[in-house]
PDB file of C-alpha atoms in Angstrom:
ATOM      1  CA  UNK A   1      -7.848  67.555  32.289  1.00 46.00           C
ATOM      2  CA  UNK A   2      -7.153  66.398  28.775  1.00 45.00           C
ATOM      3  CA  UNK A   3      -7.601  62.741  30.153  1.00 51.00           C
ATOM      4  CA  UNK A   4     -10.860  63.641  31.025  1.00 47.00           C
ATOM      5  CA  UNK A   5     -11.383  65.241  27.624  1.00 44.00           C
ATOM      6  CA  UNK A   6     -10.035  62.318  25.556  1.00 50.00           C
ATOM      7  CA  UNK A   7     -12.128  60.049  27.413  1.00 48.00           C
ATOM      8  CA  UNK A   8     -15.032  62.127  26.760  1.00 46.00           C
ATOM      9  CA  UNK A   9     -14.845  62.034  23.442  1.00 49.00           C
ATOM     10  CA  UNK A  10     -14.149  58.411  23.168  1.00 50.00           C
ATOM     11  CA  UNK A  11     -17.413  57.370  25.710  1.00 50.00           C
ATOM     12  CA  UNK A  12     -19.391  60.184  23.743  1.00 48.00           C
ATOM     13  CA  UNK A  13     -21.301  58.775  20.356  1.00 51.00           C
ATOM     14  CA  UNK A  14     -23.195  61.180  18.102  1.00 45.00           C
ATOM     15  CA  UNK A  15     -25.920  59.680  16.235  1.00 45.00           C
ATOM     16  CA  UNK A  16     -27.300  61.840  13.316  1.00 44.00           C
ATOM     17  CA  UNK A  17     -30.936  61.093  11.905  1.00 47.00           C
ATOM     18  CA  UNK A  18     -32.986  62.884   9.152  1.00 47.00           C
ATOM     19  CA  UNK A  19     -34.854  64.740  11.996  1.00 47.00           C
ATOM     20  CA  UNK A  20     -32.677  64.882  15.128  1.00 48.00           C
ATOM     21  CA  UNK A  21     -28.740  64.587  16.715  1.00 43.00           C
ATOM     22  CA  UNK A  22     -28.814  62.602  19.682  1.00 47.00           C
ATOM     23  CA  UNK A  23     -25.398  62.680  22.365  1.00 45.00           C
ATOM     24  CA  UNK A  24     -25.155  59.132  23.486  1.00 51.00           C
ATOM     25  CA  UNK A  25     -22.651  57.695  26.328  1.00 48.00           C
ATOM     26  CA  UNK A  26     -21.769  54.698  27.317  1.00 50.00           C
ATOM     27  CA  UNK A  27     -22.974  53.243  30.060  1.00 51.00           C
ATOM     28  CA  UNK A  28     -19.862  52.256  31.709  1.00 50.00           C
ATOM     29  CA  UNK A  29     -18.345  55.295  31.571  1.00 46.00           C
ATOM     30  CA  UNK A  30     -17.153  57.474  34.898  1.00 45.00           C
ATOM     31  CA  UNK A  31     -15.536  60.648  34.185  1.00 45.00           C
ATOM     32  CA  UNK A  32     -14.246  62.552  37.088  1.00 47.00           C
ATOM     33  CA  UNK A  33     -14.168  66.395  36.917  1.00 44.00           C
ATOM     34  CA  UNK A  34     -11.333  67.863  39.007  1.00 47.00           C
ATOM     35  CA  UNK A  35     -12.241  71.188  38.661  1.00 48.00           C
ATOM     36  CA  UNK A  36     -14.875  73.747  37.358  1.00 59.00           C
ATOM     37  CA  UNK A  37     -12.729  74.374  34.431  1.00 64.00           C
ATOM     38  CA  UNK A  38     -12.186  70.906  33.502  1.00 67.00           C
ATOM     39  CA  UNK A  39     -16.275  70.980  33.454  1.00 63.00           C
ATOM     40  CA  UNK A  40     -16.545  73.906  31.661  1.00 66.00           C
ATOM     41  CA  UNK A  41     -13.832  72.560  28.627  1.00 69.00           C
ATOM     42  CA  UNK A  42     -15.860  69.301  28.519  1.00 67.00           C
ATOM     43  CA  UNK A  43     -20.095  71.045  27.696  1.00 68.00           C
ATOM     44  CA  UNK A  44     -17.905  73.609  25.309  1.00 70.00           C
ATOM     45  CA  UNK A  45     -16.602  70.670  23.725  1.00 71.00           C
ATOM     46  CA  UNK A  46     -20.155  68.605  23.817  1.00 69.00           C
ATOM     47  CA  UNK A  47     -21.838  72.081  21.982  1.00 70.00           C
ATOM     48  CA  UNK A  48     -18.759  72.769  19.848  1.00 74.00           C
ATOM     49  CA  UNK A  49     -19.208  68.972  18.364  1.00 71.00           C
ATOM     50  CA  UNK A  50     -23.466  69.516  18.782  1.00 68.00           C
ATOM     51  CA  UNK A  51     -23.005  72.641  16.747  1.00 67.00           C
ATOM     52  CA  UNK A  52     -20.312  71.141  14.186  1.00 70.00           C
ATOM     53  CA  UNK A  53     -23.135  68.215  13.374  1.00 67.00           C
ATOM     54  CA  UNK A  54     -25.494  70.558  12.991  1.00 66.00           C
ATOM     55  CA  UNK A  55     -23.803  72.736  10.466  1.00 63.00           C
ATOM     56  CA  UNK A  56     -22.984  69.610   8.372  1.00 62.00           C
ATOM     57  CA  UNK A  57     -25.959  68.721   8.183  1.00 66.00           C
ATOM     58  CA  UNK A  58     -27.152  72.481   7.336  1.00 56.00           C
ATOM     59  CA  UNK A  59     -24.764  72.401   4.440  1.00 58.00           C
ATOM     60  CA  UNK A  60     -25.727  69.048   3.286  1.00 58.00           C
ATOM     61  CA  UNK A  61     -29.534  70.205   2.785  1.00 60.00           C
ATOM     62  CA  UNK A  62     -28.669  73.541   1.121  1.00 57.00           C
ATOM     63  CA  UNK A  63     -26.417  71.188  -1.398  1.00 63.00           C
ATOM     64  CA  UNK A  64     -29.741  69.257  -1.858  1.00 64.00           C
ATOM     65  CA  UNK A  65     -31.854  72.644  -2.429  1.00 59.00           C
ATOM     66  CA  UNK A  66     -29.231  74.063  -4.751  1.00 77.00           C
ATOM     67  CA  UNK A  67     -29.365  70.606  -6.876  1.00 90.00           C
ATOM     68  CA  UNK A  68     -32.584  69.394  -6.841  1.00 93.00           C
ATOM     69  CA  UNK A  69     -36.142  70.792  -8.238  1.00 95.00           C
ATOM     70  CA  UNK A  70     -38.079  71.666  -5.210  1.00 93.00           C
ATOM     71  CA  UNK A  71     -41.399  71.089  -7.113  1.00 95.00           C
ATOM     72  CA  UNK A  72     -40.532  67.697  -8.010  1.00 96.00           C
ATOM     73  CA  UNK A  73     -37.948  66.749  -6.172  1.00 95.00           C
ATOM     74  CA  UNK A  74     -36.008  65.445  -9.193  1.00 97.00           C
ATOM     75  CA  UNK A  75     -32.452  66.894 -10.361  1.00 97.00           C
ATOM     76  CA  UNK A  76     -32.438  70.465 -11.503  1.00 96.00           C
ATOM     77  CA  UNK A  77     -30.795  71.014 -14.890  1.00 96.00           C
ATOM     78  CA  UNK A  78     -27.746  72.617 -12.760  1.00 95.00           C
ATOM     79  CA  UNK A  79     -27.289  69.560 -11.607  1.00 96.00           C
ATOM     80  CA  UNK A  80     -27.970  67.416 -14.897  1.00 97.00           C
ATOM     81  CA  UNK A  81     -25.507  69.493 -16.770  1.00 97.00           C
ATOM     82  CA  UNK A  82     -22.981  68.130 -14.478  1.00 96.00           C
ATOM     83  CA  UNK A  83     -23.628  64.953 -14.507  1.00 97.00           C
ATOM     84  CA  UNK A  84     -23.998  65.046 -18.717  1.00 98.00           C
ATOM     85  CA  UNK A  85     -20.248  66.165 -18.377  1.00 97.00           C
ATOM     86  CA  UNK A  86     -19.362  63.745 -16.061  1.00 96.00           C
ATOM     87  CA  UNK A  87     -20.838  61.008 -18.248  1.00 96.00           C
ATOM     88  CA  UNK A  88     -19.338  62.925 -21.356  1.00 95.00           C
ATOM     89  CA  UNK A  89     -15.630  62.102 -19.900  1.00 94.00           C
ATOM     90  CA  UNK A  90     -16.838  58.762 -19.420  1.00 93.00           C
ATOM     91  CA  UNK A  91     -17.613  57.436 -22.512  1.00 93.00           C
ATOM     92  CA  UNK A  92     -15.039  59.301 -23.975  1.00 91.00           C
ATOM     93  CA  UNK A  93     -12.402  57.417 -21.203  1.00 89.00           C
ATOM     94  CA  UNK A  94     -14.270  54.287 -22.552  1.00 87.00           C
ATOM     95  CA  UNK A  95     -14.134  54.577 -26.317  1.00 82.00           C
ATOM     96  CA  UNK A  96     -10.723  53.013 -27.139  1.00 71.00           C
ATOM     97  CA  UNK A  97     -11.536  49.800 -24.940  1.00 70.00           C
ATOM     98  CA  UNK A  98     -12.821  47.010 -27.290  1.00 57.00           C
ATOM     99  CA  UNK A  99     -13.576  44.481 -24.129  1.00 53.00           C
ATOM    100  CA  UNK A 100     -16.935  46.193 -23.395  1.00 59.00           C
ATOM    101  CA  UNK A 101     -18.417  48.325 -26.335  1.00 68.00           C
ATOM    102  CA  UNK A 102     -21.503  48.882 -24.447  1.00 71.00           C
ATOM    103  CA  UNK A 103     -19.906  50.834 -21.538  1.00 76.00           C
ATOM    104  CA  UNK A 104     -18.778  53.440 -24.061  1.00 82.00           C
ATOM    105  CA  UNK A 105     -22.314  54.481 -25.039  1.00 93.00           C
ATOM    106  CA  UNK A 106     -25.120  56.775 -23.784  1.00 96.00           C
ATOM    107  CA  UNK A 107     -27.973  58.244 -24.353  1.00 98.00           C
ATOM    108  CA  UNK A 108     -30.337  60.849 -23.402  1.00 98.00           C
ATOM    109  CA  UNK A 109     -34.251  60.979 -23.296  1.00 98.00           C
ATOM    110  CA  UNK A 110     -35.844  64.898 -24.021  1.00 98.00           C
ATOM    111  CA  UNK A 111     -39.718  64.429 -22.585  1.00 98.00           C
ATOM    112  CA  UNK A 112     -42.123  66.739 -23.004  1.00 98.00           C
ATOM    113  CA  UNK A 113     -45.651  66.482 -21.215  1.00 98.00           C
ATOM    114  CA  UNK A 114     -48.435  66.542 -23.916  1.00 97.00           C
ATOM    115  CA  UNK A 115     -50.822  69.689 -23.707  1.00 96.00           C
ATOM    116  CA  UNK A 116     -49.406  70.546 -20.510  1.00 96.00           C
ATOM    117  CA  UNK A 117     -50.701  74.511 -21.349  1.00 94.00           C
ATOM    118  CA  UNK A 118     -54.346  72.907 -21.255  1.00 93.00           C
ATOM    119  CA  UNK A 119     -54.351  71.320 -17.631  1.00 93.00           C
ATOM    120  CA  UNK A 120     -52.715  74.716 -16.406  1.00 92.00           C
ATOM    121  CA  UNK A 121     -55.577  76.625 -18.619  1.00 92.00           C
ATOM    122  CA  UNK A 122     -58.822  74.621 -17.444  1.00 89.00           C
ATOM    123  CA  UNK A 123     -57.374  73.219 -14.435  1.00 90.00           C
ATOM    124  CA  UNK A 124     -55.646  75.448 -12.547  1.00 92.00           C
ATOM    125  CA  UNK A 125     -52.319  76.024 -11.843  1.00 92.00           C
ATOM    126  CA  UNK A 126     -52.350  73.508  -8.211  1.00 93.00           C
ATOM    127  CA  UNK A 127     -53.634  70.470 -10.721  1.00 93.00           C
ATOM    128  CA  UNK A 128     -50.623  71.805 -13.156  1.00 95.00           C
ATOM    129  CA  UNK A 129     -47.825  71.280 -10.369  1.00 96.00           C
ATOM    130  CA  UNK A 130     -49.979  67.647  -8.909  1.00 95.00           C
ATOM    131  CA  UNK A 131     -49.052  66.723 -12.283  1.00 96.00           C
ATOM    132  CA  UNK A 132     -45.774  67.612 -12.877  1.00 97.00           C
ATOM    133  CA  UNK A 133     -45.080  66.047  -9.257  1.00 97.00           C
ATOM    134  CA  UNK A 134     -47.166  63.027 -10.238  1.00 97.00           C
ATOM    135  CA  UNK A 135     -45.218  62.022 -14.086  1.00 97.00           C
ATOM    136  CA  UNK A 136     -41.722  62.825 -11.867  1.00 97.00           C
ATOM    137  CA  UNK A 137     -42.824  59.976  -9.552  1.00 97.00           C
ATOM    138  CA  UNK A 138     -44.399  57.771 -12.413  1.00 97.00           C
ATOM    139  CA  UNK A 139     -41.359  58.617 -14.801  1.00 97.00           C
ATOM    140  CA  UNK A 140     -38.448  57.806 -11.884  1.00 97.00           C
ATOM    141  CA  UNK A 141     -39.714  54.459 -11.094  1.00 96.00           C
ATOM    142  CA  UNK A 142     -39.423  53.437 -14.577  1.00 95.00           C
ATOM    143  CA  UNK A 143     -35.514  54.083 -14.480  1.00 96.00           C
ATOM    144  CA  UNK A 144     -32.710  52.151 -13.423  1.00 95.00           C
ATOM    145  CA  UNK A 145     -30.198  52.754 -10.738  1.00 95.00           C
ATOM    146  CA  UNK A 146     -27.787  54.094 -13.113  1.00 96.00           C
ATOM    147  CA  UNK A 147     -30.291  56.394 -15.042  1.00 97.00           C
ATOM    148  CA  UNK A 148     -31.050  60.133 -14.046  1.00 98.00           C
ATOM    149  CA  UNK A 149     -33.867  62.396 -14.322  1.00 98.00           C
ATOM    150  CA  UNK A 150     -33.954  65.825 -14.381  1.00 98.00           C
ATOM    151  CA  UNK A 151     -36.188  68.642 -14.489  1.00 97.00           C
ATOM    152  CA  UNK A 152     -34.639  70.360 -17.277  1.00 97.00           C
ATOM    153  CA  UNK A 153     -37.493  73.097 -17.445  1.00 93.00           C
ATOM    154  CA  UNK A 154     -41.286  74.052 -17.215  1.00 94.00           C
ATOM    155  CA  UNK A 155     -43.112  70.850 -18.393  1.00 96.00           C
ATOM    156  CA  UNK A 156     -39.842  68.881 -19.525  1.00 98.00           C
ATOM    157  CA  UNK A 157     -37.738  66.448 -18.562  1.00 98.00           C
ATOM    158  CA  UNK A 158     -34.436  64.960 -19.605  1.00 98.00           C
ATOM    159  CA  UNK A 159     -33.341  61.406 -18.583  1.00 98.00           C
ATOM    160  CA  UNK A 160     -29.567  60.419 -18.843  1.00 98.00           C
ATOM    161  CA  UNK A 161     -28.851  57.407 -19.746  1.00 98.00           C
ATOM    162  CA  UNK A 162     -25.602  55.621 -18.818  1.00 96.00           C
ATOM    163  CA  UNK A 163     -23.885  52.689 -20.885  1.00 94.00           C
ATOM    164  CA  UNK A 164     -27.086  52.605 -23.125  1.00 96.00           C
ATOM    165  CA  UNK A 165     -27.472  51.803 -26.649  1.00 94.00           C
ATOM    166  CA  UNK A 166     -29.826  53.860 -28.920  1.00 95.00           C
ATOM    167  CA  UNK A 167     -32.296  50.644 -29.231  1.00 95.00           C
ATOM    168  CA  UNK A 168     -32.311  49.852 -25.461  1.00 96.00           C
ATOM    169  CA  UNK A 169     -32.873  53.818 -24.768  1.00 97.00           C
ATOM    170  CA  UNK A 170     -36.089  53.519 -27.289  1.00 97.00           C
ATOM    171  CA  UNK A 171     -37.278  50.432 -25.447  1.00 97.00           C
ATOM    172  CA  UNK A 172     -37.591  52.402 -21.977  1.00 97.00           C
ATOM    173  CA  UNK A 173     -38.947  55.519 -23.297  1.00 98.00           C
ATOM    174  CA  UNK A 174     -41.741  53.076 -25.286  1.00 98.00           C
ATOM    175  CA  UNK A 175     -42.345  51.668 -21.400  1.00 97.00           C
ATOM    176  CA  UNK A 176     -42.353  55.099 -19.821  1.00 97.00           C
ATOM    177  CA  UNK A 177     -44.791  56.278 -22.285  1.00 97.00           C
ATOM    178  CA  UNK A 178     -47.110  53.531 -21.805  1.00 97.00           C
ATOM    179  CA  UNK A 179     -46.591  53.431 -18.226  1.00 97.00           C
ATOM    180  CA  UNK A 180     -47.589  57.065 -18.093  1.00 97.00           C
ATOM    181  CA  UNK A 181     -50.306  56.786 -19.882  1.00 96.00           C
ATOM    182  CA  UNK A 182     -51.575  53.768 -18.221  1.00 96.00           C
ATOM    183  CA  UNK A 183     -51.089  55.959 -14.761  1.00 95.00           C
ATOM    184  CA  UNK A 184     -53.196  58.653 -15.056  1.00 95.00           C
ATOM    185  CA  UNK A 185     -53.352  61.690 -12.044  1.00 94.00           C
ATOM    186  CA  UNK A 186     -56.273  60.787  -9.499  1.00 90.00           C
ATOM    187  CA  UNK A 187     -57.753  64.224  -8.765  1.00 81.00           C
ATOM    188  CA  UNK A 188     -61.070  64.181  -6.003  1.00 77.00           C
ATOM    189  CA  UNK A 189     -63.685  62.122  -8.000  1.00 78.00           C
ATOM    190  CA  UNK A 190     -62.049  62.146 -11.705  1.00 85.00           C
ATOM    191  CA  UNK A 191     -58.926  61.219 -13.351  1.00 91.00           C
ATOM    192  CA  UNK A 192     -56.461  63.336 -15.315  1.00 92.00           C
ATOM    193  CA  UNK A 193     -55.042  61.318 -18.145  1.00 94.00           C
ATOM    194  CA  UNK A 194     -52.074  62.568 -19.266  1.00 97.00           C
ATOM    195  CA  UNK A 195     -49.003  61.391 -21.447  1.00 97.00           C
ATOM    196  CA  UNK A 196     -45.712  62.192 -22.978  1.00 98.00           C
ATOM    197  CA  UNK A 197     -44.216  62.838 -25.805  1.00 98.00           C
ATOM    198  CA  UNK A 198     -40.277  61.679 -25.643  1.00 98.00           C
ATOM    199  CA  UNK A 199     -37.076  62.633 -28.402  1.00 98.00           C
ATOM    200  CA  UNK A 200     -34.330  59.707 -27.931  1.00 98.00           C
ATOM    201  CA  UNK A 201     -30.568  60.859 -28.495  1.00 98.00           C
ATOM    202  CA  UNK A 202     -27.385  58.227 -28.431  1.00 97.00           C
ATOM    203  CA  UNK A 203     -24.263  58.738 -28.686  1.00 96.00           C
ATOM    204  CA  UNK A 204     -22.335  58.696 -31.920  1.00 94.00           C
ATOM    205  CA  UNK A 205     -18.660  58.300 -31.152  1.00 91.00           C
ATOM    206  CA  UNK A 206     -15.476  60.241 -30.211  1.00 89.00           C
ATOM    207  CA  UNK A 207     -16.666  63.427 -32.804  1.00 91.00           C
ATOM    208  CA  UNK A 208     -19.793  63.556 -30.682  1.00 94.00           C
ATOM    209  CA  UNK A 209     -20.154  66.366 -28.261  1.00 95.00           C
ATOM    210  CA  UNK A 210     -22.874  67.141 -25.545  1.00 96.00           C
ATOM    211  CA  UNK A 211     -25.112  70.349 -27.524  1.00 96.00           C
ATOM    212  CA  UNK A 212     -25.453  67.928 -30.786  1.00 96.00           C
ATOM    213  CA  UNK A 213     -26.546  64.917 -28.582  1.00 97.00           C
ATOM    214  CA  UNK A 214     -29.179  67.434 -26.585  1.00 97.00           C
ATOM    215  CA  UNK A 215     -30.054  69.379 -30.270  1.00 97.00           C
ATOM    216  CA  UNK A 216     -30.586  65.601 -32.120  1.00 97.00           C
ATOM    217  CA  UNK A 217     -32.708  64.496 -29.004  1.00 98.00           C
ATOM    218  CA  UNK A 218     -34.650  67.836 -29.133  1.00 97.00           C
ATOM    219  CA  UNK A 219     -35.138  67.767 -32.974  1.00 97.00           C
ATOM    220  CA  UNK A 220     -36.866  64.271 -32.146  1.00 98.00           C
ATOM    221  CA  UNK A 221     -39.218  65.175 -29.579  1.00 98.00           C
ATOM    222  CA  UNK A 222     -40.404  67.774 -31.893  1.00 97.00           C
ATOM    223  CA  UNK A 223     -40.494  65.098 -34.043  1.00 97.00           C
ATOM    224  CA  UNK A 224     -42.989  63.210 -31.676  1.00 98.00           C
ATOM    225  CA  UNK A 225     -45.043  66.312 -31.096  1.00 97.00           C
ATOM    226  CA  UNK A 226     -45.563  66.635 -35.038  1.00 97.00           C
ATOM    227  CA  UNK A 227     -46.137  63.194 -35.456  1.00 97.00           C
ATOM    228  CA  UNK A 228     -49.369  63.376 -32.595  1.00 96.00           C
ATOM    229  CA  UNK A 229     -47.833  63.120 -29.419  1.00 97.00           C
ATOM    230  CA  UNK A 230     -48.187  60.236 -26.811  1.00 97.00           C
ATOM    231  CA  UNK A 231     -45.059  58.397 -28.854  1.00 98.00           C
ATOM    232  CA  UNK A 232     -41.409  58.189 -29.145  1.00 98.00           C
ATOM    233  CA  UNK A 233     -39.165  59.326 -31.720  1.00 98.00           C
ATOM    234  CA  UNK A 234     -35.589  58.390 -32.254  1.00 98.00           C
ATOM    235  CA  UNK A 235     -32.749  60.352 -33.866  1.00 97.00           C
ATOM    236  CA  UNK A 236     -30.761  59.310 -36.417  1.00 90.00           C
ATOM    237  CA  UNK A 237     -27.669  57.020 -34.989  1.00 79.00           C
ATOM    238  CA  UNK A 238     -25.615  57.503 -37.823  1.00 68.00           C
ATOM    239  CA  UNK A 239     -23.044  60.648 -37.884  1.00 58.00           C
ATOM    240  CA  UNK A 240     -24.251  61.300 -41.980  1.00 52.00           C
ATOM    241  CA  UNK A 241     -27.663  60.929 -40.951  1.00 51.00           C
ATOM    242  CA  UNK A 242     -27.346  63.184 -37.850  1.00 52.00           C
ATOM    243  CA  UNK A 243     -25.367  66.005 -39.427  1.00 51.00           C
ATOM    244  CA  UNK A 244     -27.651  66.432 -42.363  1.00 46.00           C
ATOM    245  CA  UNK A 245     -30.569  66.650 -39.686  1.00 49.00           C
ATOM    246  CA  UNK A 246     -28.825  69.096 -37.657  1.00 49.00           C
ATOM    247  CA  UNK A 247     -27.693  71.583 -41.285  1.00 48.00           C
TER     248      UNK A 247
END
């Protein structure tokens, strides 16, 4: 009987897509059954492995849920904070290594959709959450495989920024913005235009921490907002600079 079983489970093949778990067995396989029991052991073991795959892959989506927006689809900011922590030990890991100066920075992006109370107001709440979905999708594609983008709450976003130098973070928020408001939201027969307004933070060195980085990239979006929207603002990249905006 435990032949039987161990060739089972060698012939047996489980392959696991987004939609289904298919059993497969190869074709040259004979497995002889000497008894009921024997038969019995092997479809317990077939459902026990069935229901084993299917509880992975029930705990793999309810990891997704409990990390991701479901409007958007993007990171949620449970799961941004832990990657800005993450990143955080990084840089700091990186700081005392002169051979690549560029690995030790970051940066962060605080964006802020642009009269977002106004499309909810004479729109309706369904064109509200068509555009939050559609500036996600517009936003994302504008990233790199490093970056991350989160919806950090209502109609903002944060992108983190990886190895990323306060002048190269103000370049891609520049593109996003333009990109955004080159894209806008195709609704029936009319456009929405719509664009953002986006606060760039980098980080300053070892006596950096994560809540001045988020406050200095805050302080410039409401920078932006002040200055007209639809435009990027930068925070100051000098620790003298940053602490006197932050007093």
């Amino acid at each position: 009987m435990v032949a039987a079983l161990m060739l089972l489970a060698r012939s047996v093949r489980a392959v696991v897509s987004p939609e289904t778990v298919t059993f497969e067995v190869e074709q040259n396989t004979v497995l002889s059954v000497g008894s009921s029991i024997t038969g019995l052991v092997a479809a317990l073991v077939l459902q026990m492995s069935l229901v084993s795959l299917l509880v992975l892959r029930l705990v793999g989506r309810l990891e997704r849920l409990s990390r991701h927006d479901p409007l958007t689809a993007l990171l949620n900011r449970r799961a941004m904070d832990e990657l800005l922590a993450q990143e955080e030990q990084r840089v700091r890991r990186m700081a005392g290594r002169d051979d690549n100066a560029t690995a030790a920075q970051m940066a962060v992006l605080m964006i802020d959709i642009d009269h977002f109370k106004r499309v909810n107001d004479l729109q309706g709440h369904v064109a509200g959450d068509r555009a939050l979905q559609h500036l996600a999708t517009v936003m994302a594609a504008q990233l790199r495989e490093i970056d991350h983008l989160a919806r950090w709450g209502g109609e903002e976003f944060l992108a983190l920024l990886p190895a990323t130098r306060a002048d190269e973070a103000e370049a891609l928020a520049e593109r996003l913005c333009e990109r955004v408001r080159s894209l806008p939201l195709a609704r029936d027969d009319s456009r929405l235009m719509l664009t953002v307004s986006v606060g760039v933070s980098a980080w300053l060195g070892p006596h950096d921490d994560l809540a001045a980085l988020l406050t200095r990239a805050d302080r410039a979006l409401y920078t932006a907002k002040h200055d007209g929207r639809d435009c990027v603002r930068v925070a100051p990249s000098t620790p003298a600079l940053a602490a006197v905006r932050q007093a």
